[in-house]
GROMACS .gro file of C-alpha atoms in nm:
model
  357
    1MET     CA    1   0.006   0.008   0.003
    2ALA     CA    2   0.094   0.331  -0.109
    3GLU     CA    3   0.241   0.554   0.186
    4GLY     CA    4   0.189   0.940   0.284
    5VAL     CA    5  -0.061   1.120   0.440
    6LEU     CA    6  -0.390   1.059   0.394
    7PRO     CA    7  -0.598   1.301   0.184
    8ALA     CA    8  -0.985   1.432   0.251
    9GLN     CA    9  -1.135   1.129   0.035
   10VAL     CA   10  -0.956   0.880   0.250
   11ILE     CA   11  -1.023   1.025   0.611
   12ARG     CA   12  -1.389   1.064   0.468
   13GLU     CA   13  -1.373   0.629   0.391
   14LEU     CA   14  -1.211   0.632   0.767
   15ILE     CA   15  -1.497   0.805   0.881
   16ALA     CA   16  -1.730   0.591   0.694
   17GLY     CA   17  -1.574   0.258   0.801
   18GLY     CA   18  -1.576   0.321   1.180
   19ALA     CA   19  -1.193   0.405   1.216
   20ILE     CA   20  -1.288   0.766   1.332
   21SER     CA   21  -1.592   0.784   1.532
   22LEU     CA   22  -1.840   1.119   1.551
   23GLU     CA   23  -2.035   1.193   1.861
   24ALA     CA   24  -2.235   1.434   1.594
   25PRO     CA   25  -2.275   1.456   1.208
   26LEU     CA   26  -1.970   1.540   0.983
   27ALA     CA   27  -1.986   1.944   1.024
   28PRO     CA   28  -1.943   2.114   0.667
   29GLY     CA   29  -1.568   2.172   0.611
   30GLN     CA   30  -1.454   1.976   0.900
   31VAL     CA   31  -1.259   1.767   0.675
   32GLN     CA   32  -0.966   1.957   0.523
   33PRO     CA   33  -0.763   1.881   0.217
   34ALA     CA   34  -0.527   1.657   0.466
   35SER     CA   35  -0.627   1.693   0.783
   36LEU     CA   36  -0.987   1.636   1.022
   37ASP     CA   37  -1.108   1.960   1.231
   38LEU     CA   38  -1.171   1.822   1.587
   39ARG     CA   39  -1.455   1.942   1.785
   40LEU     CA   40  -1.499   2.033   2.146
   41GLY     CA   41  -1.739   1.807   2.353
   42THR     CA   42  -2.014   1.938   2.597
   43VAL     CA   43  -1.770   1.987   2.923
   44ALA     CA   44  -1.442   2.118   3.008
   45TYR     CA   45  -1.256   1.994   3.307
   46ARG     CA   46  -1.031   2.274   3.462
   47VAL     CA   47  -0.715   2.105   3.602
   48ARG     CA   48  -0.449   2.198   3.819
   49ALA     CA   49  -0.160   2.128   3.552
   50SER     CA   50  -0.092   2.037   3.202
   51PHE     CA   51  -0.010   1.671   3.201
   52LEU     CA   52   0.000   1.369   3.016
   53ALA     CA   53  -0.194   1.012   3.083
   54GLY     CA   54   0.125   0.801   3.061
   55LYS     CA   55   0.144   0.429   2.997
   56GLY     CA   56  -0.103   0.186   3.170
   57ARG     CA   57  -0.317   0.531   3.273
   58THR     CA   58  -0.626   0.705   3.106
   59VAL     CA   59  -0.727   1.036   3.081
   60ALA     CA   60  -1.007   0.990   3.290
   61GLU     CA   61  -0.783   0.874   3.559
   62ARG     CA   62  -0.567   1.144   3.538
   63ILE     CA   63  -0.863   1.399   3.529
   64SER     CA   64  -1.004   1.218   3.905
   65GLU     CA   65  -0.636   1.287   4.012
   66PHE     CA   66  -0.584   1.686   3.889
   67GLY     CA   67  -0.902   1.805   3.774
   68MET     CA   68  -1.094   2.091   3.996
   69HIS     CA   69  -1.393   2.157   3.869
   70ARG     CA   70  -1.617   2.066   3.570
   71ILE     CA   71  -1.777   2.303   3.342
   72ASP     CA   72  -2.059   2.258   3.152
   73LEU     CA   73  -2.017   2.402   2.801
   74THR     CA   74  -2.358   2.369   2.621
   75GLU     CA   75  -2.461   2.753   2.697
   76GLY     CA   76  -2.105   2.858   2.626
   77ALA     CA   77  -1.795   2.938   2.907
   78VAL     CA   78  -1.526   3.136   2.942
   79LEU     CA   79  -1.190   2.984   2.953
   80GLU     CA   80  -0.991   3.227   3.132
   81LYS     CA   81  -0.601   3.312   3.078
   82GLY     CA   82  -0.337   3.117   3.233
   83CYS     CA   83  -0.569   2.868   3.349
   84VAL     CA   84  -0.544   2.478   3.216
   85TYR     CA   85  -0.824   2.292   3.098
   86LEU     CA   86  -0.900   1.962   2.950
   87VAL     CA   87  -1.154   1.913   2.686
   88PRO     CA   88  -1.323   1.540   2.578
   89LEU     CA   89  -1.343   1.575   2.186
   90MET     CA   90  -1.630   1.482   1.958
   91GLU     CA   91  -1.422   1.206   1.783
   92SER     CA   92  -1.244   0.919   1.890
   93LEU     CA   93  -1.023   0.662   1.728
   94ALA     CA   94  -0.991   0.328   1.629
   95LEU     CA   95  -0.682   0.362   1.407
   96PRO     CA   96  -0.577   0.034   1.161
   97GLU     CA   97  -0.231  -0.097   1.177
   98GLY     CA   98   0.001   0.129   1.018
   99VAL     CA   99  -0.196   0.401   1.003
  100SER     CA  100  -0.087   0.706   1.308
  101ALA     CA  101  -0.178   1.018   1.368
  102VAL     CA  102  -0.033   1.395   1.454
  103ALA     CA  103  -0.235   1.663   1.578
  104ASN     CA  104  -0.194   2.019   1.574
  105ALA     CA  105  -0.374   2.395   1.660
  106LYS     CA  106  -0.529   2.541   1.373
  107SER     CA  107  -0.424   2.867   1.242
  108SER     CA  108  -0.683   3.058   1.421
  109THR     CA  109  -0.613   2.904   1.737
  110GLY     CA  110  -0.238   2.952   1.707
  111ARG     CA  111  -0.294   3.313   1.643
  112LEU     CA  112  -0.479   3.379   1.979
  113ASP     CA  113  -0.182   3.277   2.127
  114LEU     CA  114  -0.428   3.025   2.290
  115LEU     CA  115  -0.196   2.653   2.351
  116THR     CA  116  -0.422   2.370   2.249
  117ARG     CA  117  -0.258   2.021   2.230
  118THR     CA  118  -0.441   1.675   2.211
  119ILE     CA  119  -0.363   1.424   2.440
  120ILE     CA  120  -0.468   1.060   2.439
  121ASP     CA  121  -0.493   0.743   2.717
  122GLN     CA  122  -0.151   0.619   2.783
  123GLY     CA  123   0.006   0.871   2.555
  124THR     CA  124   0.356   1.020   2.649
  125GLU     CA  125   0.413   1.263   2.396
  126PHE     CA  126   0.133   1.578   2.324
  127ASP     CA  127   0.003   1.544   1.982
  128ARG     CA  128   0.136   1.216   1.878
  129ILE     CA  129  -0.111   0.929   1.828
  130PRO     CA  130   0.043   0.596   1.745
  131GLU     CA  131  -0.056   0.367   1.512
  132GLY     CA  132  -0.322   0.133   1.615
  133TYR     CA  133  -0.496   0.372   1.869
  134GLN     CA  134  -0.811   0.323   2.004
  135GLY     CA  135  -0.955   0.536   2.215
  136PRO     CA  136  -1.088   0.884   2.318
  137LEU     CA  137  -0.940   1.221   2.269
  138TYR     CA  138  -0.879   1.506   2.454
  139ALA     CA  139  -0.777   1.842   2.392
  140GLU     CA  140  -0.586   2.078   2.668
  141ILE     CA  141  -0.678   2.425   2.589
  142CYS     CA  142  -0.418   2.677   2.786
  143PRO     CA  143  -0.498   3.064   2.678
  144ARG     CA  144  -0.167   3.226   2.718
  145SER     CA  145  -0.308   3.599   2.630
  146PHE     CA  146  -0.651   3.622   2.559
  147SER     CA  147  -0.942   3.458   2.774
  148VAL     CA  148  -1.174   3.306   2.525
  149LEU     CA  149  -1.562   3.205   2.514
  150VAL     CA  150  -1.615   2.842   2.344
  151ARG     CA  151  -1.879   2.644   2.284
  152PRO     CA  152  -1.934   2.267   2.176
  153GLY     CA  153  -1.838   2.199   1.834
  154MET     CA  154  -1.575   2.473   1.809
  155ARG     CA  155  -1.272   2.363   1.591
  156LEU     CA  156  -0.978   2.444   1.770
  157ASN     CA  157  -0.689   2.158   1.682
  158GLN     CA  158  -0.677   1.895   1.395
  159LEU     CA  159  -0.541   1.619   1.272
  160ARG     CA  160  -0.345   1.455   1.034
  161LEU     CA  161  -0.339   1.090   0.915
  162ARG     CA  162  -0.009   0.942   0.799
  163GLN     CA  163   0.048   0.592   0.603
  164GLY     CA  164   0.409   0.429   0.676
  165GLU     CA  165   0.691   0.716   0.621
  166ALA     CA  166   0.594   1.057   0.468
  167GLN     CA  167   0.882   1.309   0.554
  168LEU     CA  168   1.066   1.405   0.275
  169SER     CA  169   1.453   1.371   0.288
  170ASP     CA  170   1.671   1.696   0.215
  171GLU     CA  171   1.766   1.540  -0.141
  172ALA     CA  172   1.386   1.493  -0.209
  173LEU     CA  173   1.311   1.828  -0.100
  174ARG     CA  174   1.568   1.970  -0.302
  175ALA     CA  175   1.449   1.786  -0.587
  176LEU     CA  176   1.076   1.867  -0.526
  177HIS     CA  177   1.198   2.270  -0.557
  178ALA     CA  178   1.391   2.210  -0.858
  179ALA     CA  179   1.061   2.107  -1.040
  180THR     CA  180   0.821   2.332  -0.866
  181PRO     CA  181   0.978   2.622  -0.665
  182LEU     CA  182   0.869   2.595  -0.306
  183VAL     CA  183   0.981   2.939  -0.187
  184ASP     CA  184   1.050   3.278  -0.432
  185GLY     CA  185   1.454   3.249  -0.370
  186GLU     CA  186   1.749   3.033  -0.282
  187PRO     CA  187   1.599   2.792  -0.048
  188VAL     CA  188   1.767   2.682   0.276
  189ILE     CA  189   1.734   2.325   0.302
  190SER     CA  190   1.842   2.161   0.637
  191ALA     CA  191   1.600   1.889   0.834
  192GLY     CA  192   1.328   2.069   0.633
  193LEU     CA  193   1.308   2.432   0.470
  194GLY     CA  194   1.412   2.692   0.630
  195PHE     CA  195   1.218   3.032   0.680
  196SER     CA  196   1.293   3.360   0.827
  197VAL     CA  197   1.098   3.684   0.932
  198ASP     CA  198   1.042   3.971   0.753
  199LEU     CA  199   1.112   4.287   0.947
  200GLN     CA  200   1.174   4.544   0.626
  201PRO     CA  201   0.838   4.534   0.468
  202ALA     CA  202   0.821   4.663   0.097
  203GLU     CA  203   0.592   4.910   0.189
  204GLY     CA  204   0.557   5.126   0.530
  205ASP     CA  205   0.684   5.010   0.857
  206LEU     CA  206   0.449   4.776   0.974
  207VAL     CA  207   0.620   4.411   1.107
  208GLY     CA  208   0.411   4.322   1.325
  209TYR     CA  209   0.145   4.297   1.684
  210ARG     CA  210   0.220   4.251   2.031
  211ALA     CA  211  -0.080   4.087   2.260
  212LYS     CA  212  -0.172   4.353   2.511
  213PRO     CA  213  -0.187   4.178   2.865
  214HIS     CA  214  -0.523   4.339   2.988
  215THR     CA  215  -0.835   4.292   2.726
  216GLY     CA  216  -1.148   4.165   2.675
  217VAL     CA  217  -1.298   3.796   2.614
  218ILE     CA  218  -1.282   3.706   2.308
  219ASP     CA  219  -1.597   3.476   2.151
  220LEU     CA  220  -1.418   3.225   1.904
  221ASP     CA  221  -1.777   3.228   1.708
  222ARG     CA  222  -1.759   3.602   1.607
  223ILE     CA  223  -1.588   3.640   1.319
  224GLY     CA  224  -1.439   4.016   1.184
  225ALA     CA  225  -1.574   4.135   1.477
  226TYR     CA  226  -1.289   4.258   1.701
  227ASP     CA  227  -1.125   4.580   1.675
  228PRO     CA  228  -0.737   4.491   1.651
  229ALA     CA  229  -0.621   4.792   1.849
  230GLU     CA  230  -0.820   4.659   2.190
  231PHE     CA  231  -0.625   4.333   2.187
  232TRP     CA  232  -0.276   4.393   2.010
  233GLU     CA  233  -0.022   4.674   1.963
  234GLU     CA  234   0.171   4.738   1.642
  235ILE     CA  235   0.500   4.689   1.624
  236ARG     CA  236   0.675   4.913   1.380
  237THR     CA  237   1.044   4.931   1.295
  238ARG     CA  238   1.261   5.079   0.982
  239GLU     CA  239   1.584   4.949   1.135
  240GLY     CA  240   1.518   4.580   1.005
  241ARG     CA  241   1.532   4.455   1.388
  242ILE     CA  242   1.301   4.424   1.668
  243ILE     CA  243   1.367   4.367   2.057
  244LEU     CA  244   1.146   4.072   2.191
  245ASP     CA  245   1.035   4.142   2.561
  246PRO     CA  246   1.036   3.796   2.836
  247GLY     CA  247   0.672   3.664   2.838
  248ALA     CA  248   0.528   3.874   2.559
  249PHE     CA  249   0.357   3.692   2.221
  250TYR     CA  250   0.412   3.840   1.882
  251ILE     CA  251   0.254   3.800   1.531
  252LEU     CA  252   0.514   3.810   1.320
  253VAL     CA  253   0.562   3.686   0.893
  254SER     CA  254   0.794   3.492   0.720
  255ARG     CA  255   1.022   3.676   0.457
  256GLU     CA  256   0.952   3.393   0.208
  257ALA     CA  257   0.664   3.328   0.006
  258VAL     CA  258   0.588   2.960   0.065
  259THR     CA  259   0.410   2.724  -0.203
  260ILE     CA  260   0.285   2.324  -0.113
  261PRO     CA  261   0.230   2.154  -0.409
  262PRO     CA  262  -0.086   1.985  -0.414
  263ASP     CA  263   0.084   1.627  -0.383
  264HIS     CA  264   0.242   1.726  -0.118
  265ALA     CA  265   0.153   1.856   0.267
  266ALA     CA  266   0.365   2.046   0.495
  267GLU     CA  267   0.413   2.109   0.907
  268MET     CA  268   0.590   2.404   1.028
  269ALA     CA  269   0.852   2.324   1.328
  270PRO     CA  270   1.004   2.562   1.552
  271TYR     CA  271   1.351   2.632   1.501
  272ILE     CA  272   1.629   2.474   1.743
  273ALA     CA  273   1.646   2.636   2.070
  274MET     CA  274   2.014   2.729   2.007
  275VAL     CA  275   1.922   2.987   1.776
  276GLY     CA  276   1.758   3.249   2.059
  277GLU     CA  277   1.518   3.317   2.342
  278PHE     CA  278   1.221   3.251   2.161
  279ARG     CA  279   0.978   3.018   2.018
  280VAL     CA  280   0.777   3.022   1.663
  281HIS     CA  281   0.430   2.854   1.582
  282TYR     CA  282   0.192   2.719   1.751
  283ALA     CA  283  -0.009   2.618   1.461
  284GLY     CA  284   0.172   2.385   1.223
  285PHE     CA  285  -0.039   2.221   0.943
  286PHE     CA  286   0.002   2.361   0.574
  287ASP     CA  287  -0.247   2.174   0.325
  288PRO     CA  288  -0.187   2.110  -0.005
  289GLY     CA  289  -0.250   2.380  -0.234
  290PHE     CA  290  -0.139   2.650   0.020
  291GLY     CA  291   0.035   2.905  -0.175
  292HIS     CA  292  -0.015   2.705  -0.496
  293ALA     CA  293  -0.101   2.929  -0.824
  294GLU     CA  294  -0.361   2.647  -0.951
  295ALA     CA  295  -0.549   2.702  -0.609
  296GLY     CA  296  -0.506   3.071  -0.605
  297GLY     CA  297  -0.224   3.106  -0.402
  298ALA     CA  298   0.067   3.231  -0.597
  299GLY     CA  299   0.297   3.189  -0.298
  300SER     CA  300   0.166   3.258   0.074
  301ARG     CA  301   0.417   3.401   0.350
  302GLY     CA  302   0.405   3.207   0.682
  303VAL     CA  303   0.262   3.383   0.972
  304LEU     CA  304   0.471   3.349   1.274
  305GLU     CA  305   0.363   3.313   1.619
  306VAL     CA  306   0.669   3.372   1.851
  307ARG     CA  307   0.679   3.419   2.189
  308CYS     CA  308   1.043   3.534   2.410
  309HIS     CA  309   1.117   3.318   2.699
  310GLU     CA  310   1.349   3.450   2.968
  311ALA     CA  311   1.561   3.731   2.818
  312PRO     CA  312   1.510   3.997   2.616
  313PHE     CA  313   1.629   3.915   2.224
  314VAL     CA  314   1.717   4.099   1.935
  315LEU     CA  315   1.534   3.982   1.594
  316GLU     CA  316   1.710   4.073   1.297
  317HIS     CA  317   1.544   4.098   0.934
  318GLY     CA  318   1.626   3.770   0.733
  319GLN     CA  319   1.684   3.568   1.078
  320VAL     CA  320   1.621   3.230   1.027
  321VAL     CA  321   1.362   3.141   1.255
  322GLY     CA  322   1.195   2.789   1.149
  323ARG     CA  323   1.188   2.519   0.913
  324LEU     CA  324   0.889   2.387   0.682
  325VAL     CA  325   0.912   1.967   0.725
  326TYR     CA  326   0.731   1.865   0.364
  327GLU     CA  327   0.526   1.538   0.318
  328LYS     CA  328   0.407   1.344   0.047
  329MET     CA  329   0.028   1.281  -0.005
  330ARG     CA  330  -0.063   0.931  -0.006
  331GLU     CA  331  -0.311   1.094  -0.291
  332VAL     CA  332  -0.396   1.438  -0.432
  333PRO     CA  333  -0.661   1.533  -0.207
  334ASP     CA  334  -1.006   1.568  -0.402
  335VAL     CA  335  -1.020   1.931  -0.281
  336LEU     CA  336  -0.715   2.161  -0.252
  337TYR     CA  337  -0.635   2.457   0.009
  338GLY     CA  338  -0.811   2.760  -0.091
  339GLN     CA  339  -1.001   2.618  -0.410
  340GLY     CA  340  -1.408   2.576  -0.310
  341ILE     CA  341  -1.331   2.556   0.085
  342ALA     CA  342  -1.328   2.836   0.335
  343SER     CA  343  -0.951   2.905   0.343
  344ASN     CA  344  -0.914   3.236   0.545
  345TYR     CA  345  -0.504   3.284   0.470
  346GLN     CA  346  -0.456   3.180   0.093
  347GLY     CA  347  -0.240   3.437  -0.077
  348GLN     CA  348  -0.149   3.590   0.296
  349GLY     CA  349   0.048   3.825   0.429
  350LEU     CA  350   0.091   3.994   0.784
  351LYS     CA  351  -0.227   3.899   0.944
  352LEU     CA  352  -0.429   3.832   1.251
  353SER     CA  353  -0.678   3.577   1.293
  354LYS     CA  354  -1.036   3.595   1.148
  355HIS     CA  355  -1.170   3.753   1.477
  356PHE     CA  356  -1.055   4.061   1.368
  357ARG     CA  357  -1.166   4.332   1.142
   0.00000   0.00000   0.00000
């Protein structure tokens, strides 16, 4: 059987065959070109700390150990900044042998600094689901910058399924770039495709946004509803550099315009820690067709979600801050990113989440 990331049509087959179980009927747009959006269930548990179930333990057992109180989400509930919550998801798995899965926050989730990770029974890693796993899925949610209002059915994270080995070697990545340019310039290829930060925009001096520390609640169902000035401070420079403040959260943009060919997918990985005192990007999946001309993209920049750690750090224009790991699709999806589906970030530049006008 062919190896690679499973496309939308195969995900729908897995749902029909019971390998992916749903508590509620599939929602429109829930199946993406190379991933499945996961939906919040009807309850949340406020817990004392983040945790993994660990071998031989279920998440439910750990909730009984670390849970503080149970929250009914059916009428909507606020998840408060700085707290940790666990929400059982509407989807559960009975993966066939040979099929594994990886989860990640959706783009809009990451752009709100909403740390959202998937955990499973007997799990020893966040967001990693081994082949053959049978059991429930849970979202761990920790709002870092803004308190948020959530309801059942909201989709904060997503699942990508793989059969066998899918990741491209650097040699294969160079060959792919030669055949279909992946960036608009000379590629930096080492354990994936390197990308850098843009701090010298072609027009103006706006290079990013920094989250304000004391803001109101964001209702995740309200699209285009919020004034950015109430939640974000604009970051401007004409010097080609900025200083990151410890503990602050920034939205920046990559210098490179990226393309994901229709027969490939990609995941954005944080760059090695030796580069500096910061982490880049919570949301990591790039679907087939992102930035691709046939899907209306013609190159799309990667939005960078940056959190500075212990010390102030000078970030320079063109500094490499992360990498895209490319994977082959098992088949080309029957729909591409930006093509007949609600794709909010095709052809993007520097852009806040879809909740801001």
